[in-house]
Short mmCIF file of C-alpha atoms and ligand atoms in Angstrom, two decimals:
data_model
loop_
_atom_site.label_atom_id
_atom_site.label_comp_id
_atom_site.label_asym_id
_atom_site.label_seq_id
_atom_site.Cartn_x
_atom_site.Cartn_y
_atom_site.Cartn_z
CA MET A 239 43.59 -119.10 5.82
CA ARG A 240 44.95 -115.63 6.67
CA ARG A 241 43.49 -114.13 9.83
CA VAL A 242 42.37 -110.56 10.32
CA GLY A 243 41.69 -109.13 13.78
CA ILE A 244 38.98 -106.53 14.24
CA LEU A 245 38.74 -104.19 17.21
CA THR A 246 36.91 -101.06 18.28
CA SER A 247 38.70 -98.67 20.56
CA GLY A 248 38.17 -95.33 22.34
CA GLY A 249 34.68 -93.87 22.73
CA ASP A 250 32.03 -95.98 20.99
CA ALA A 251 30.34 -94.36 18.00
CA PRO A 252 27.03 -95.22 16.31
CA GLY A 253 27.87 -97.06 13.11
CA MET A 254 30.70 -99.11 14.61
CA ASN A 255 28.46 -102.18 14.47
CA ALA A 256 27.71 -101.57 10.80
CA ALA A 257 31.48 -101.42 10.21
CA ILE A 258 32.07 -104.67 12.17
CA ARG A 259 29.32 -106.44 10.21
CA THR A 260 30.81 -105.36 6.89
CA ALA A 261 34.36 -106.18 7.95
CA VAL A 262 33.44 -109.71 9.02
CA ARG A 263 31.43 -110.48 5.91
CA THR A 264 33.93 -108.88 3.55
CA ALA A 265 36.73 -110.91 5.14
CA LEU A 266 34.73 -114.09 4.56
CA HIS A 267 34.01 -112.97 1.00
CA PHE A 268 37.75 -112.69 0.31
CA GLY A 269 38.56 -115.97 2.04
CA LEU A 270 40.08 -114.37 5.16
CA GLU A 271 39.29 -115.54 8.68
CA PRO A 272 37.83 -112.70 10.81
CA TRP A 273 38.70 -112.61 14.51
CA ALA A 274 36.98 -110.47 17.10
CA ILE A 275 39.16 -108.69 19.63
CA TYR A 276 36.99 -107.57 22.54
CA ARG A 277 37.53 -104.38 24.60
CA GLY A 278 40.02 -102.78 22.21
CA TYR A 279 43.73 -102.85 23.01
CA HIS A 280 42.97 -103.84 26.60
CA GLY A 281 41.31 -107.05 25.40
CA LEU A 282 44.10 -107.66 22.92
CA ILE A 283 46.69 -107.56 25.70
CA HIS A 284 44.58 -109.86 27.87
CA GLY A 285 43.69 -112.41 25.20
CA GLU A 286 40.00 -111.62 24.66
CA LEU A 287 39.91 -112.98 21.11
CA ALA A 288 37.52 -115.25 19.23
CA ALA A 289 36.93 -116.34 15.64
CA MET A 290 33.81 -114.85 14.05
CA GLY A 291 31.29 -116.07 11.53
CA SER A 292 28.71 -114.35 9.41
CA ARG A 293 25.89 -115.09 11.88
CA ASP A 294 27.79 -113.38 14.70
CA VAL A 295 27.09 -110.06 13.02
CA SER A 296 23.42 -110.64 12.20
CA GLY A 297 20.96 -108.03 13.39
CA ILE A 298 23.53 -105.45 14.48
CA ILE A 299 23.51 -102.92 11.64
CA GLN A 300 20.81 -100.86 13.35
CA ARG A 301 22.38 -100.89 16.81
CA GLY A 302 24.44 -98.10 18.35
CA GLY A 303 27.48 -98.89 20.50
CA THR A 304 29.82 -101.72 19.58
CA ILE A 305 29.27 -105.46 20.03
CA LEU A 306 33.05 -105.80 20.37
CA LYS A 307 32.98 -103.40 23.32
CA SER A 308 35.52 -100.66 23.70
CA ALA A 309 38.04 -99.48 26.25
CA ARG A 310 40.73 -96.91 26.82
CA SER A 311 43.87 -98.86 27.77
CA GLU A 312 46.60 -97.30 29.91
CA GLU A 313 48.64 -100.51 29.70
CA PHE A 314 48.82 -100.32 25.91
CA MET A 315 50.58 -96.93 26.27
CA THR A 316 53.60 -98.73 27.76
CA PRO A 317 56.22 -100.65 25.70
CA GLU A 318 55.50 -103.75 27.84
CA GLY A 319 51.79 -103.53 27.09
CA ARG A 320 52.40 -103.20 23.37
CA ALA A 321 54.84 -106.12 23.42
CA LYS A 322 52.10 -108.26 25.03
CA ALA A 323 49.65 -107.13 22.34
CA VAL A 324 52.03 -108.08 19.52
CA ASP A 325 52.74 -111.41 21.18
CA MET A 326 49.01 -112.14 21.52
CA LEU A 327 48.48 -111.48 17.81
CA ARG A 328 51.38 -113.79 16.90
CA ARG A 329 50.07 -116.54 19.17
CA HIS A 330 46.71 -116.36 17.40
CA GLU A 331 48.42 -116.14 13.99
CA ILE A 332 46.72 -112.85 13.21
CA ASP A 333 48.89 -110.80 10.89
CA SER A 334 46.49 -107.97 10.02
CA LEU A 335 44.44 -105.75 12.27
CA LEU A 336 41.48 -103.52 11.45
CA VAL A 337 41.19 -100.71 13.99
CA ILE A 338 37.86 -98.89 14.17
CA GLY A 339 38.20 -95.79 16.32
CA GLY A 340 39.50 -92.26 16.73
CA ASP A 341 42.93 -90.66 16.73
CA GLY A 342 44.08 -92.27 20.00
CA SER A 343 43.20 -95.67 18.53
CA PHE A 344 45.12 -94.80 15.36
CA ARG A 345 48.20 -93.81 17.33
CA GLY A 346 48.02 -97.22 18.94
CA ALA A 347 47.64 -98.82 15.51
CA LEU A 348 50.66 -96.95 14.21
CA SER A 349 52.80 -98.22 17.06
CA LEU A 350 51.73 -101.79 16.21
CA GLN A 351 52.53 -101.17 12.55
CA GLN A 352 56.03 -100.15 13.64
CA GLU A 353 56.28 -103.53 15.43
CA GLY A 354 55.53 -105.34 12.18
CA VAL A 355 51.75 -105.82 12.46
CA ASN A 356 49.81 -104.96 9.31
CA VAL A 357 47.23 -102.36 10.41
CA MET A 358 44.34 -100.61 8.71
CA GLY A 359 42.26 -97.86 10.35
CA ILE A 360 38.78 -96.55 9.74
CA PRO A 361 37.70 -93.37 11.53
CA ALA A 362 34.87 -93.74 14.04
CA THR A 363 34.27 -91.03 16.60
CA ILE A 364 31.36 -88.69 17.18
CA ASP A 365 33.87 -85.81 17.48
CA ASN A 366 34.72 -85.72 13.74
CA ASP A 367 38.19 -84.54 14.68
CA ILE A 368 40.14 -86.82 12.32
CA ALA A 369 41.84 -85.35 9.26
CA CYS A 370 41.79 -87.00 5.81
CA THR A 371 38.09 -87.76 5.91
CA ASP A 372 35.16 -85.39 5.55
CA TYR A 373 33.26 -87.21 8.29
CA SER A 374 33.98 -89.92 10.81
CA ILE A 375 31.53 -92.72 11.58
CA GLY A 376 29.13 -91.66 14.35
CA PHE A 377 29.26 -87.91 13.81
CA ASP A 378 26.07 -87.73 11.78
CA THR A 379 24.08 -89.71 14.35
CA ALA A 380 25.47 -87.58 17.18
CA VAL A 381 24.50 -84.28 15.56
CA ASN A 382 21.05 -85.67 14.85
CA ASN A 383 20.78 -86.67 18.52
CA VAL A 384 21.73 -83.13 19.52
CA MET A 385 19.23 -81.71 17.05
CA ASP A 386 16.41 -83.83 18.50
CA ALA A 387 17.29 -82.71 22.02
CA VAL A 388 17.55 -79.02 21.14
CA ASN A 389 14.24 -79.18 19.26
CA LYS A 390 12.65 -80.29 22.53
CA ILE A 391 14.49 -77.67 24.54
CA ARG A 392 13.24 -75.07 22.06
CA ASP A 393 9.62 -75.96 22.87
CA THR A 394 10.08 -75.27 26.54
CA ALA A 395 12.43 -72.33 25.86
CA SER A 396 9.78 -70.62 23.74
CA SER A 397 7.42 -70.76 26.72
CA HIS A 398 9.70 -68.80 29.05
CA ASP A 399 11.85 -65.67 28.86
CA ARG A 400 15.16 -67.32 29.54
CA VAL A 401 18.55 -68.08 28.03
CA TYR A 402 19.09 -71.80 27.45
CA LEU A 403 22.64 -73.12 27.22
CA VAL A 404 23.17 -76.58 25.76
CA GLU A 405 26.62 -78.11 26.18
CA VAL A 406 27.62 -80.72 23.62
CA MET A 407 30.53 -83.16 23.32
CA GLY A 408 33.42 -83.01 20.89
CA ARG A 409 36.45 -83.00 23.16
CA HIS A 410 38.72 -80.28 21.64
CA SER A 411 36.66 -80.00 18.47
CA GLY A 412 33.73 -77.68 17.75
CA TYR A 413 32.28 -79.84 14.95
CA ILE A 414 29.29 -81.17 16.89
CA ALA A 415 28.48 -77.73 18.29
CA LEU A 416 28.81 -75.98 14.95
CA TYR A 417 26.78 -78.40 12.86
CA SER A 418 24.05 -78.96 15.43
CA GLY A 419 23.94 -75.27 16.32
CA LEU A 420 23.40 -74.24 12.73
CA ALA A 421 20.86 -77.00 12.17
CA CYS A 422 18.91 -76.01 15.30
CA GLY A 423 18.93 -72.28 14.64
CA ALA A 424 20.98 -71.54 17.75
CA ASP A 425 21.39 -67.85 18.56
CA VAL A 426 24.99 -68.26 19.64
CA ILE A 427 27.50 -71.07 19.01
CA LEU A 428 30.65 -71.20 21.11
CA ILE A 429 33.47 -73.42 19.82
CA PRO A 430 37.14 -73.84 20.71
CA GLU A 431 38.30 -72.93 17.20
CA VAL A 432 36.95 -69.35 17.35
CA PRO A 433 37.80 -66.92 20.15
CA TYR A 434 34.74 -65.21 21.58
CA ASP A 435 33.87 -62.38 23.91
CA LEU A 436 31.27 -63.12 26.57
CA ASP A 437 30.44 -59.42 26.95
CA ALA A 438 29.64 -59.34 23.23
CA VAL A 439 27.39 -62.37 23.75
CA CYS A 440 25.57 -60.55 26.60
CA GLU A 441 25.25 -57.51 24.39
CA GLN A 442 23.80 -59.56 21.54
CA ILE A 443 21.20 -61.13 23.84
CA SER A 444 20.26 -57.76 25.34
CA GLN A 445 19.86 -56.13 21.95
CA ALA A 446 17.78 -59.04 20.70
CA ALA A 447 15.56 -58.72 23.80
CA GLU A 448 15.00 -55.03 23.03
CA LEU A 449 13.86 -56.05 19.55
CA GLY A 450 11.30 -58.43 21.05
CA LYS A 451 13.21 -61.71 21.24
CA THR A 452 12.01 -63.52 24.33
CA PHE A 453 14.42 -66.45 24.61
CA ASN A 454 17.84 -67.53 23.35
CA ILE A 455 19.54 -70.84 22.70
CA ILE A 456 23.30 -71.01 23.05
CA VAL A 457 25.15 -74.16 21.97
CA VAL A 458 28.45 -74.55 23.82
CA ALA A 459 31.16 -77.03 22.81
CA GLU A 460 32.57 -78.84 25.84
CA GLY A 461 36.08 -77.90 24.64
CA VAL A 462 35.73 -74.14 25.07
CA HIS A 463 37.53 -72.45 27.91
CA ALA A 464 34.79 -70.30 29.33
CA ILE A 465 36.47 -67.65 31.44
CA GLY A 466 40.11 -66.58 31.84
CA ASP A 467 40.74 -68.51 35.06
CA ASP A 468 39.00 -71.67 33.83
CA ASP A 469 40.84 -74.68 35.31
CA GLY A 470 38.65 -77.20 33.51
CA SER A 471 36.93 -78.43 36.67
CA GLU A 472 33.52 -76.97 35.84
CA ASN A 473 31.55 -77.40 32.62
CA PRO A 474 31.92 -74.31 30.42
CA ALA A 475 28.13 -74.01 30.00
CA MET A 476 27.77 -73.62 33.78
CA GLN A 477 30.38 -70.87 33.90
CA ILE A 478 28.99 -69.05 30.89
CA GLY A 479 25.44 -69.31 32.21
CA ARG A 480 26.48 -67.79 35.52
CA TYR A 481 28.31 -64.98 33.74
CA ILE A 482 25.24 -64.16 31.63
CA GLU A 483 23.00 -64.12 34.73
CA GLU A 484 25.37 -61.85 36.63
CA GLN A 485 26.39 -59.51 33.84
CA ALA A 486 23.27 -59.29 31.69
CA GLY A 487 20.59 -60.17 34.23
CA PHE A 488 18.92 -62.96 32.25
CA GLU A 489 17.63 -66.11 33.87
CA THR A 490 19.46 -69.12 32.46
CA ARG A 491 18.94 -72.85 32.24
CA ILE A 492 21.75 -75.30 31.48
CA THR A 493 21.54 -78.70 29.76
CA ILE A 494 24.64 -80.86 29.50
CA LEU A 495 23.68 -83.46 26.94
CA GLY A 496 26.45 -85.94 27.77
CA HIS A 497 26.43 -89.53 26.58
CA ILE A 498 22.93 -89.41 25.11
CA GLN A 499 24.73 -87.98 22.08
CA ARG A 500 26.65 -91.22 21.51
CA GLY A 501 23.70 -93.60 21.62
CA GLY A 502 20.86 -94.69 19.41
CA ALA A 503 20.44 -96.27 16.01
CA PRO A 504 22.97 -94.98 13.48
CA THR A 505 21.64 -92.75 10.71
CA VAL A 506 21.65 -93.80 7.05
CA ARG A 507 24.75 -91.69 6.48
CA ASP A 508 26.67 -93.41 9.26
CA ARG A 509 25.63 -96.90 8.15
CA LEU A 510 26.68 -96.20 4.55
CA LEU A 511 29.96 -94.59 5.57
CA ALA A 512 30.77 -97.46 7.93
CA SER A 513 29.91 -100.10 5.33
CA ARG A 514 31.90 -98.47 2.55
CA LEU A 515 35.01 -97.81 4.62
CA ALA A 516 35.03 -101.24 6.22
CA TYR A 517 34.63 -102.97 2.86
CA HIS A 518 37.56 -101.12 1.30
CA ALA A 519 39.72 -101.54 4.40
CA VAL A 520 39.35 -105.32 4.31
CA GLU A 521 39.82 -105.36 0.56
CA LEU A 522 43.17 -103.58 1.05
CA ILE A 523 44.11 -106.05 3.78
CA PHE A 524 43.31 -108.88 1.36
CA GLN A 525 45.64 -107.24 -1.16
CA GLY A 526 48.40 -107.30 1.46
CA LYS A 527 48.42 -103.56 2.14
CA GLY A 528 48.78 -101.98 5.57
CA GLY A 529 49.70 -98.83 7.47
CA LYS A 530 46.73 -96.94 6.04
CA MET A 531 43.70 -95.06 7.20
CA LEU A 532 40.67 -94.91 4.97
CA GLY A 533 38.59 -91.77 4.67
CA GLU A 534 35.76 -90.52 2.53
CA VAL A 535 36.70 -87.31 0.74
CA ASP A 536 34.25 -85.70 -1.70
CA GLN A 537 32.27 -88.96 -1.68
CA LYS A 538 35.27 -91.06 -2.71
CA VAL A 539 36.98 -93.59 -0.48
CA VAL A 540 40.66 -92.69 -0.22
CA ALA A 541 43.49 -94.53 1.57
CA PHE A 542 46.02 -92.32 3.36
CA ASP A 543 49.27 -93.26 4.95
CA LEU A 544 48.38 -93.59 8.63
CA GLU A 545 51.38 -91.62 9.83
CA TYR A 546 50.59 -88.82 7.37
CA ALA A 547 46.91 -88.73 8.39
CA LEU A 548 47.79 -88.47 12.07
CA ALA A 549 50.10 -85.54 11.39
CA GLN A 550 47.34 -83.51 9.68
CA GLU A 551 45.02 -81.15 11.47
CA LYS A 552 41.29 -81.42 10.87
CA GLN A 553 39.88 -78.16 9.58
CA LEU A 554 36.47 -76.88 10.61
CA ASN A 555 34.26 -75.37 7.92
CA LEU A 556 34.04 -71.83 9.22
CA ASP A 557 31.55 -70.84 6.51
CA TYR A 558 28.99 -72.56 8.73
CA TYR A 559 30.02 -70.34 11.63
CA ARG A 560 29.70 -67.16 9.58
CA LEU A 561 26.32 -68.27 8.24
CA SER A 562 25.02 -68.98 11.72
CA ASN A 563 26.12 -65.52 12.88
CA ILE A 564 24.35 -63.82 9.99
CA LEU A 565 21.13 -65.74 10.61
CA SER A 566 21.07 -65.14 14.35
CA THR A 567 21.92 -61.44 14.44
CA ILE A 568 19.70 -60.08 11.67
O1 F6P B 1012 35.58 -88.95 21.88
C1 F6P B 1012 34.22 -89.13 22.06
C2 F6P B 1012 33.75 -88.49 23.34
O2 F6P B 1012 32.37 -88.72 23.48
C3 F6P B 1012 34.07 -87.01 23.52
O3 F6P B 1012 33.20 -86.18 22.79
C4 F6P B 1012 33.98 -86.85 25.00
O4 F6P B 1012 34.76 -85.75 25.44
C5 F6P B 1012 34.56 -88.16 25.49
O5 F6P B 1012 34.41 -89.09 24.44
C6 F6P B 1012 33.91 -88.70 26.73
O6 F6P B 1012 34.63 -89.83 27.11
P1 F6P B 1012 34.09 -90.94 28.11
O7 F6P B 1012 32.94 -91.64 27.44
O8 F6P B 1012 35.27 -91.82 28.31
O9 F6P B 1012 33.63 -90.22 29.33
#
């Protein structure tokens, strides 16, 4: 029986468990033997592997996180670490590997492919910063988590005359901030992809106050550089909040949402995306294919050459940004 290894790597994302469940059961369906690799590439190097059966993935479709656990491995970045990983796969007679993760995980997968391991990647990261797929697994749940939180903040915000800044994750990407900001009716959205002027933000808030607006919600992507001398040691929302207090005289409150965004039961969208991508990935492995990343583009599952996908830049839909500006300044 051919063996397929399955690992999750990088930041966990809601929907990873749905992908693992599908991968295991699809492998069994095609007569492959699924093997769990725990703690991503770190666990691969250190031999944390075990055969899996259908019952091992019962009752996990609704759970956030990843039952396989995840890790960011420094050792795997070294040639010695990768050699150990390849050796471990050979010793366990695993010739194909399904990698569920983000771009760092895919770079790792590509290096294994170059060492002769058959790899297949499916995109799972709340950041949605991977090209060749409209959405990555976990993004939809994360933006819904942000939306729930901002809805609550809005209740308290509407009871006070203050400016509320909510900082969201996304690493270098503004996807989470843009989608959640538009969905929450944020007054201002600050993202790394679009340069902004903090004095113009202060001006917008002041003008809105003159027209009777009593509070504002600003969604800030963690990846923005707030002020010119920003050295990255302080959260941008803190810096921007202080600037608004000092320059425009508004009282501010800051919420840094943090890891709450990554948790919770995956949404329908994430479960369906995870299930579809994992099914097709294992089907391709069964057909002997490798070196690919699967994405969903215009509702179709498409396989891209992994090296090509990694070289592409994910584009943000700036129509959403323009729409948000129109709605918040009228
Ligand atoms: O990549 C997912 C992500 O949640 C980013 O949005 C965030 O910057 C980072 O991971 C946080 O990493 P960690 O969980 O290792 O602190």
